[in-house]
Short mmCIF file of C-alpha atoms and ligand atoms in Angstrom, two decimals:
data_model
loop_
_atom_site.label_atom_id
_atom_site.label_comp_id
_atom_site.label_asym_id
_atom_site.label_seq_id
_atom_site.Cartn_x
_atom_site.Cartn_y
_atom_site.Cartn_z
CA MET L 1 24.50 -3.91 -7.57
CA TYR L 2 24.42 -2.70 -4.00
CA ASN L 3 26.47 -3.90 -1.11
CA ALA L 4 25.32 -2.86 2.33
CA PRO L 5 27.98 -0.45 3.59
CA ALA L 6 30.17 -1.51 6.49
CA MET L 7 28.44 0.29 9.30
CA SER L 8 30.76 2.64 11.16
CA GLU L 9 28.03 3.12 13.66
CA ARG L 10 25.41 0.35 13.76
CA ALA L 11 22.18 1.39 12.05
CA ARG L 12 18.97 1.43 14.07
CA VAL L 13 15.70 -0.01 12.84
CA CYS L 14 12.31 0.22 14.48
CA VAL L 15 10.27 -2.95 13.87
CA ILE L 16 6.52 -2.37 14.27
CA HIS L 17 4.47 -5.53 14.64
CA VAL L 18 0.83 -5.05 13.72
CA GLY L 19 -0.16 -8.68 12.97
CA GLY L 20 -0.50 -11.10 10.05
CA THR L 21 0.13 -14.77 9.38
CA ILE L 22 3.84 -14.47 10.11
CA GLY L 23 3.11 -14.27 13.85
CA MET L 24 -0.03 -16.44 13.89
CA VAL L 25 -0.60 -19.88 15.31
CA GLN L 26 -3.36 -22.28 14.28
CA GLY L 27 -6.01 -22.85 16.90
CA GLU L 28 -9.62 -23.86 17.23
CA HIS L 29 -10.78 -20.97 14.99
CA GLY L 30 -8.08 -21.21 12.36
CA PHE L 31 -5.01 -19.00 12.25
CA THR L 32 -5.12 -16.07 14.66
CA PRO L 33 -2.40 -13.71 15.94
CA GLN L 34 -0.53 -15.09 18.93
CA PRO L 35 0.73 -12.38 21.31
CA GLY L 36 4.39 -12.87 22.22
CA PHE L 37 5.10 -15.50 19.56
CA LEU L 38 6.94 -13.27 17.05
CA GLU L 39 9.01 -11.56 19.76
CA ALA L 40 10.10 -14.92 21.21
CA TYR L 41 10.87 -16.23 17.72
CA MET L 42 12.97 -13.16 16.85
CA ARG L 43 14.92 -13.49 20.09
CA SER L 44 15.71 -17.09 19.14
CA MET L 45 17.11 -16.19 15.72
CA PRO L 46 20.92 -16.18 15.79
CA GLU L 47 21.04 -14.18 12.54
CA LEU L 48 19.40 -11.18 14.17
CA ALA L 49 22.02 -11.09 16.91
CA ARG L 50 24.92 -10.75 14.48
CA PRO L 51 26.87 -7.48 14.42
CA GLU L 52 26.18 -6.82 10.73
CA VAL L 53 22.44 -6.71 11.42
CA PRO L 54 21.14 -3.25 12.40
CA ARG L 55 20.19 -2.81 16.02
CA HIS L 56 16.44 -3.17 16.17
CA GLU L 57 13.73 -2.36 18.61
CA LEU L 58 10.30 -3.98 18.51
CA VAL L 59 7.09 -2.00 18.98
CA VAL L 60 3.96 -4.17 19.24
CA LEU L 61 0.68 -2.51 18.27
CA GLU L 62 -2.04 -4.15 20.29
CA PRO L 63 -4.25 -5.92 19.60
CA LEU L 64 -2.35 -7.81 16.90
CA LEU L 65 -4.63 -8.10 13.90
CA ASP L 66 -5.38 -10.25 10.93
CA SER L 67 -4.98 -7.53 8.30
CA ALA L 68 -8.52 -8.23 7.06
CA ASP L 69 -9.59 -6.58 10.34
CA MET L 70 -7.58 -3.42 9.75
CA ASN L 71 -9.18 -0.09 8.94
CA PRO L 72 -8.00 3.48 8.24
CA ASP L 73 -7.56 4.20 11.96
CA ASP L 74 -4.90 1.50 11.99
CA TRP L 75 -3.05 3.20 9.10
CA ARG L 76 -3.03 6.38 11.17
CA ARG L 77 -1.72 4.57 14.25
CA ILE L 78 1.17 3.09 12.29
CA ALA L 79 1.96 6.47 10.68
CA ALA L 80 1.93 8.07 14.14
CA VAL L 81 4.38 5.50 15.53
CA ILE L 82 6.75 6.16 12.63
CA ALA L 83 6.43 9.95 12.95
CA GLU L 84 7.05 9.89 16.71
CA ARG L 85 10.20 7.77 16.37
CA TYR L 86 11.37 9.18 13.03
CA ASP L 87 14.50 10.94 14.31
CA ASP L 88 15.66 8.00 16.43
CA PHE L 89 15.90 5.35 13.68
CA ASP L 90 17.49 4.92 10.25
CA GLY L 91 14.52 2.96 8.95
CA PHE L 92 11.31 1.12 9.82
CA VAL L 93 9.95 -2.37 9.26
CA VAL L 94 6.21 -2.98 9.57
CA ILE L 95 5.25 -6.62 10.13
CA HIS L 96 1.80 -6.94 8.65
CA GLY L 97 -0.69 -9.42 7.21
CA THR L 98 -0.67 -9.83 3.47
CA ASP L 99 -4.42 -9.39 2.82
CA THR L 100 -4.42 -5.61 3.13
CA MET L 101 -0.68 -4.93 3.08
CA ALA L 102 -0.93 -3.08 -0.25
CA TYR L 103 -3.57 -0.74 1.23
CA THR L 104 -1.54 0.03 4.35
CA ALA L 105 1.65 0.56 2.33
CA SER L 106 -0.19 2.94 0.01
CA ALA L 107 -1.81 4.82 2.87
CA LEU L 108 1.51 5.26 4.68
CA SER L 109 3.05 6.74 1.53
CA PHE L 110 0.35 9.45 1.52
CA LEU L 111 0.32 10.00 5.29
CA LEU L 112 4.09 10.55 5.44
CA PRO L 113 5.05 13.25 2.91
CA GLY L 114 8.71 14.20 3.09
CA LEU L 115 9.73 10.64 4.05
CA GLY L 116 13.50 10.35 3.72
CA LYS L 117 14.04 6.88 5.21
CA PRO L 118 12.98 3.36 4.24
CA VAL L 119 9.67 2.06 5.60
CA ILE L 120 9.44 -1.61 4.63
CA LEU L 121 6.31 -3.71 5.09
CA THR L 122 6.69 -7.45 5.18
CA GLY L 123 4.92 -10.58 6.35
CA SER L 124 4.62 -14.10 5.04
CA GLN L 125 2.40 -16.70 3.45
CA LEU L 126 3.32 -19.30 6.08
CA SER L 127 3.54 -18.65 9.81
CA LEU L 128 6.97 -18.71 11.45
CA ALA L 129 5.54 -21.73 13.29
CA ASP L 130 5.77 -23.63 9.99
CA ILE L 131 9.17 -25.12 9.16
CA ARG L 132 8.86 -23.94 5.55
CA SER L 133 7.90 -20.40 6.52
CA ASP L 134 8.91 -17.67 4.10
CA GLY L 135 8.82 -15.25 7.04
CA ARG L 136 12.29 -15.86 8.38
CA GLU L 137 14.18 -14.51 5.34
CA HIS L 138 11.65 -11.70 4.95
CA LEU L 139 12.34 -10.50 8.49
CA ILE L 140 16.12 -10.60 8.15
CA THR L 141 16.25 -8.92 4.76
CA ALA L 142 13.65 -6.28 5.63
CA ILE L 143 15.65 -5.27 8.71
CA LEU L 144 18.91 -5.14 6.71
CA LEU L 145 17.33 -3.07 3.94
CA ALA L 146 15.55 -0.72 6.35
CA GLY L 147 18.82 0.00 8.14
CA THR L 148 21.10 0.42 5.19
CA ALA L 149 19.40 0.79 1.79
CA PRO L 150 19.27 4.29 0.25
CA ILE L 151 15.54 3.98 -0.53
CA PRO L 152 13.48 6.79 1.02
CA GLU L 153 10.14 5.16 0.28
CA VAL L 154 7.37 3.01 1.68
CA CYS L 155 7.99 -0.43 0.14
CA ILE L 156 6.91 -4.05 0.40
CA TYR L 157 9.60 -6.70 0.71
CA PHE L 158 8.35 -10.13 -0.35
CA ALA L 159 9.77 -13.12 -2.23
CA ALA L 160 13.16 -11.60 -3.00
CA ARG L 161 11.84 -8.34 -4.40
CA LEU L 162 11.42 -4.88 -2.97
CA ILE L 163 8.54 -3.08 -4.63
CA ARG L 164 6.99 0.36 -4.16
CA GLY L 165 4.14 0.08 -1.68
CA ASN L 166 1.68 2.31 -3.51
CA ARG L 167 2.19 0.34 -6.73
CA ALA L 168 1.75 -3.07 -5.14
CA GLN L 169 -1.13 -5.54 -5.30
CA LYS L 170 -1.56 -8.93 -3.68
CA ILE L 171 -1.67 -11.26 -6.66
CA HIS L 172 -1.57 -14.71 -5.05
CA ASN L 173 -2.70 -16.35 -1.82
CA GLN L 174 -0.72 -19.57 -2.20
CA GLU L 175 2.54 -18.84 -3.99
CA PHE L 176 5.37 -17.21 -2.09
CA PHE L 177 5.47 -14.67 -4.93
CA ALA L 178 2.42 -12.94 -3.48
CA PHE L 179 2.93 -9.29 -4.47
CA ASN L 180 3.63 -7.55 -7.71
CA SER L 181 3.64 -4.00 -9.00
CA GLY L 182 2.23 -4.33 -12.51
CA ASN L 183 3.14 -0.82 -13.61
CA LEU L 184 6.59 -0.45 -12.07
CA GLY L 185 9.47 -2.88 -11.95
CA PRO L 186 11.04 -3.77 -8.57
CA LEU L 187 13.05 -1.15 -6.71
CA ALA L 188 15.48 -3.91 -5.74
CA ARG L 189 16.03 -7.60 -6.42
CA ILE L 190 17.46 -9.62 -3.60
CA GLY L 191 19.44 -12.70 -4.58
CA ALA L 192 23.00 -13.67 -3.80
CA SER L 193 23.57 -9.93 -4.04
CA ILE L 194 21.25 -6.98 -3.49
CA ARG L 195 20.62 -5.09 -6.73
CA ILE L 196 18.88 -1.75 -6.43
CA THR L 197 17.31 -0.34 -9.60
CA GLU L 198 18.45 3.19 -8.84
CA HIS L 199 16.60 5.00 -11.61
CA ARG L 200 13.27 3.81 -10.19
CA VAL L 201 13.93 4.93 -6.63
CA ARG L 202 12.46 8.30 -5.69
CA PRO L 203 14.98 11.00 -4.75
CA ARG L 204 15.38 11.78 -1.09
CA PRO L 205 13.13 14.78 -0.41
CA GLU L 206 14.50 18.04 1.00
CA GLY L 207 13.36 19.05 4.45
CA PRO L 208 11.70 17.23 7.33
CA LEU L 209 8.93 14.64 7.49
CA ARG L 210 5.59 16.41 7.28
CA PRO L 211 2.92 13.91 8.41
CA LEU L 212 -0.46 14.61 6.81
CA ALA L 213 -2.80 15.57 9.65
CA GLN L 214 -6.14 13.78 9.50
CA VAL L 215 -8.96 15.98 10.70
CA ARG L 216 -12.00 13.91 9.73
CA ARG L 217 -13.07 10.37 8.88
CA PRO L 218 -14.32 10.45 5.31
CA GLN L 219 -16.57 7.90 3.63
CA ILE L 220 -14.79 6.33 0.69
CA ALA L 221 -16.09 3.38 -1.29
CA ALA L 222 -15.06 1.19 -4.19
CA ILE L 223 -17.20 -0.70 -6.64
CA ARG L 224 -16.12 -3.21 -9.21
CA ILE L 225 -17.99 -2.92 -12.49
CA PHE L 226 -19.48 -6.24 -13.62
CA PRO L 227 -21.74 -7.37 -16.46
CA GLY L 228 -25.32 -6.66 -15.38
CA ILE L 229 -24.64 -3.66 -13.12
CA ASP L 230 -27.12 -0.85 -13.65
CA GLY L 231 -27.83 2.67 -12.45
CA GLY L 232 -30.30 1.49 -9.80
CA MET L 233 -27.69 -0.64 -8.08
CA LEU L 234 -25.12 2.14 -8.22
CA ARG L 235 -27.62 4.69 -6.85
CA ARG L 236 -28.41 2.44 -3.90
CA PHE L 237 -24.71 2.05 -3.31
CA LEU L 238 -24.18 5.82 -3.45
CA ALA L 239 -27.24 6.57 -1.31
CA ARG L 240 -25.21 6.87 1.84
CA PRO L 241 -23.45 10.27 1.71
CA ILE L 242 -19.97 9.48 0.51
CA ASP L 243 -16.95 11.64 -0.28
CA GLY L 244 -15.29 9.49 -2.90
CA LEU L 245 -15.73 6.43 -5.03
CA ILE L 246 -13.21 4.25 -6.81
CA LEU L 247 -14.82 2.86 -9.91
CA GLU L 248 -13.00 -0.31 -10.90
CA THR L 249 -13.60 -0.51 -14.61
CA TYR L 250 -12.81 -2.90 -17.44
CA GLY L 251 -9.63 -2.73 -19.50
CA ASN L 252 -8.64 0.82 -20.45
CA GLY L 253 -11.32 2.27 -18.19
CA ASN L 254 -14.56 1.15 -19.81
CA VAL L 255 -18.06 0.70 -18.38
CA PRO L 256 -21.35 -0.59 -19.82
CA SER L 257 -22.88 2.31 -21.74
CA ARG L 258 -25.94 0.89 -23.53
CA ASP L 259 -28.08 1.53 -20.48
CA ALA L 260 -27.82 5.28 -19.75
CA SER L 261 -28.88 4.85 -16.11
CA LEU L 262 -25.37 3.95 -14.92
CA LEU L 263 -23.85 7.08 -16.37
CA GLU L 264 -26.73 9.17 -15.07
CA ALA L 265 -26.18 7.83 -11.56
CA LEU L 266 -22.49 8.70 -11.80
CA ALA L 267 -23.18 12.18 -13.17
CA GLU L 268 -25.64 12.84 -10.33
CA ALA L 269 -23.09 11.76 -7.76
CA ALA L 270 -20.35 13.97 -9.19
CA GLN L 271 -22.52 17.11 -9.35
CA PRO L 272 -23.25 19.46 -6.41
CA PRO L 273 -24.61 19.08 -3.82
CA ASN L 274 -23.07 15.58 -3.57
CA GLU L 275 -19.71 16.34 -5.27
CA VAL L 276 -18.53 12.76 -4.86
CA VAL L 277 -15.02 12.47 -6.29
CA VAL L 278 -15.28 9.49 -8.63
CA VAL L 279 -11.97 8.03 -9.82
CA ASN L 280 -11.66 5.55 -12.66
CA CYS L 281 -9.14 2.73 -12.07
CA SER L 282 -8.73 -0.37 -14.17
CA GLN L 283 -9.44 -3.87 -12.90
CA CYS L 284 -6.32 -4.96 -14.80
CA HIS L 285 -3.14 -5.53 -12.82
CA GLY L 286 -1.08 -3.69 -15.45
CA GLY L 287 -1.70 -0.86 -17.90
CA ARG L 288 -3.53 2.42 -17.51
CA VAL L 289 -6.90 4.08 -17.86
CA ASP L 290 -7.28 5.97 -21.11
CA GLN L 291 -10.64 7.65 -20.71
CA GLY L 292 -12.03 8.43 -24.15
CA ARG L 293 -10.13 5.79 -26.07
CA TYR L 294 -13.39 3.85 -26.44
CA GLY L 295 -16.92 5.14 -26.62
CA THR L 296 -17.59 3.09 -23.49
CA SER L 297 -15.31 5.36 -21.45
CA ALA L 298 -15.77 8.72 -23.21
CA ALA L 299 -19.10 9.20 -21.48
CA LEU L 300 -17.42 8.93 -18.08
CA THR L 301 -15.55 12.20 -18.66
CA ARG L 302 -18.87 13.90 -19.44
CA ALA L 303 -20.29 12.41 -16.23
CA GLY L 304 -17.49 14.07 -14.21
CA VAL L 305 -15.47 10.92 -13.51
CA ILE L 306 -11.71 11.51 -13.40
CA SER L 307 -9.05 9.16 -14.70
CA GLY L 308 -6.86 7.40 -12.16
CA PHE L 309 -4.29 6.79 -14.96
CA ASP L 310 -2.10 3.84 -13.90
CA MET L 311 -2.91 3.93 -10.16
CA THR L 312 -3.94 0.68 -8.52
CA PRO L 313 -7.41 0.75 -6.92
CA GLU L 314 -5.62 0.25 -3.57
CA ALA L 315 -3.49 3.37 -4.09
CA ALA L 316 -6.45 5.41 -5.37
CA LEU L 317 -8.69 4.42 -2.45
CA THR L 318 -6.13 5.20 0.24
CA LYS L 319 -5.06 8.43 -1.48
CA LEU L 320 -8.69 9.57 -1.64
CA TYR L 321 -9.11 8.63 2.00
CA CYS L 322 -6.01 10.52 3.16
CA LEU L 323 -6.79 13.65 1.10
CA ALA L 324 -10.44 13.81 2.17
CA GLY L 325 -9.35 13.02 5.76
CA ALA L 326 -6.94 15.96 5.61
CA GLY L 327 -9.92 18.24 4.95
CA TYR L 328 -9.28 19.19 1.32
CA ALA L 329 -12.29 20.43 -0.64
CA PRO L 330 -13.59 18.23 -3.51
CA ALA L 331 -12.00 20.44 -6.21
CA GLU L 332 -8.58 20.21 -4.53
CA ILE L 333 -8.98 16.46 -4.09
CA ARG L 334 -9.83 16.04 -7.77
CA ALA L 335 -6.71 17.98 -8.76
CA LYS L 336 -4.41 16.07 -6.38
CA MET L 337 -5.85 12.71 -7.41
CA GLN L 338 -4.37 13.34 -10.85
CA GLN L 339 -0.96 14.46 -9.55
CA ASP L 340 1.92 12.21 -8.59
CA LEU L 341 2.23 12.71 -4.82
CA ALA L 342 4.30 9.70 -3.77
CA GLY L 343 5.26 7.82 -6.92
CA GLU L 344 1.82 6.22 -7.21
CA LEU L 345 1.03 7.30 -10.77
CA THR L 346 2.57 8.23 -14.07
CA VAL L 347 0.67 11.09 -15.66
CA ASP L 348 2.57 10.84 -18.94
CA PRO L 349 2.98 7.21 -20.03
CA LEU L 350 6.05 8.11 -22.10
CA THR L 351 7.98 8.93 -18.93
CA ARG L 352 7.22 5.57 -17.37
CA PRO L 353 10.20 4.45 -15.24
N1 LIG U 401 -5.23 -13.12 6.75
C1 LIG U 401 -3.80 -12.86 6.90
C2 LIG U 401 -3.61 -11.39 7.13
O1 LIG U 401 -3.72 -10.64 6.21
C3 LIG U 401 -3.05 -13.34 5.70
C4 LIG U 401 -1.55 -13.15 5.75
O2 LIG U 401 -0.98 -12.51 6.58
O3 LIG U 401 -0.91 -13.72 4.83
O4 LIG U 401 -3.36 -10.98 8.25
#
């Protein structure tokens, strides 16, 4: 159980608004972000003016976006805002759409090595304009947690649970319980009391924040294996020079193997001169890739595909993007993809938290 400490000096939280349903209003073309709406709403909330709520400052990243419109440049912009203001705040809240929230949360965890403060992404299924909006409580709790909780991680706060950002996936587009981390229990449960699961929280790192500089825009792709896929389709997909590919496979990491052309296309991609880093992630929400457990995955190792272990495809894609963007060579990227950099994977399943 965790009780927010009585603040001797009021904590300071930087709230970064990037978009999402929470601040949208329905118009002629459906729900779209409404500039000024969230700010006005927050100003009208008596809860946020209370002395036990951390002092908070709002930064609006323009243009506000539906998160379906966000791309890796937006991850970098958010990381830069956090890095610039890092010393002035105790924590950060990022107000974001739910569609790609798991990607942004994962990317931020890789772009901000050395993070020693909470960065909490939140949003809602219903706009604050709706009387049943889930956004109101999300905003209040995210600001409280960002200012006071001893959780030096990028997290998602949604539906009464705080989960690690690079373990999260959007699992529902209707239920308020929209996010889950299939391979890691919640870092905190928020009910009548706030209960932090301390053994799951990463230790506060030594030293300063060391933002990962991005020196190039790599080409990273993901493809979901499906019955009927063949080598020809994959070759066409890989034709554009790409740096990395997330292969979303069945079950424990399996692909169709009766037709050799798929494995040949993968082997070609992994070899020089292309040296595409191909990472095997499961389509399942929980569990891990065990390359070689079945004959239908053993051939992937021979084709040069590496296991993504229990990483989500979202974490693997953003990690690949950030590492390639930082200018690492393919061999270094392959090694780092199989290391735990920010709590995104468990190399040894027996040590699972
Ligand atoms: N399309 C919206 C977005 O991701 C959905 C949401 O926020 O729930 O921005």
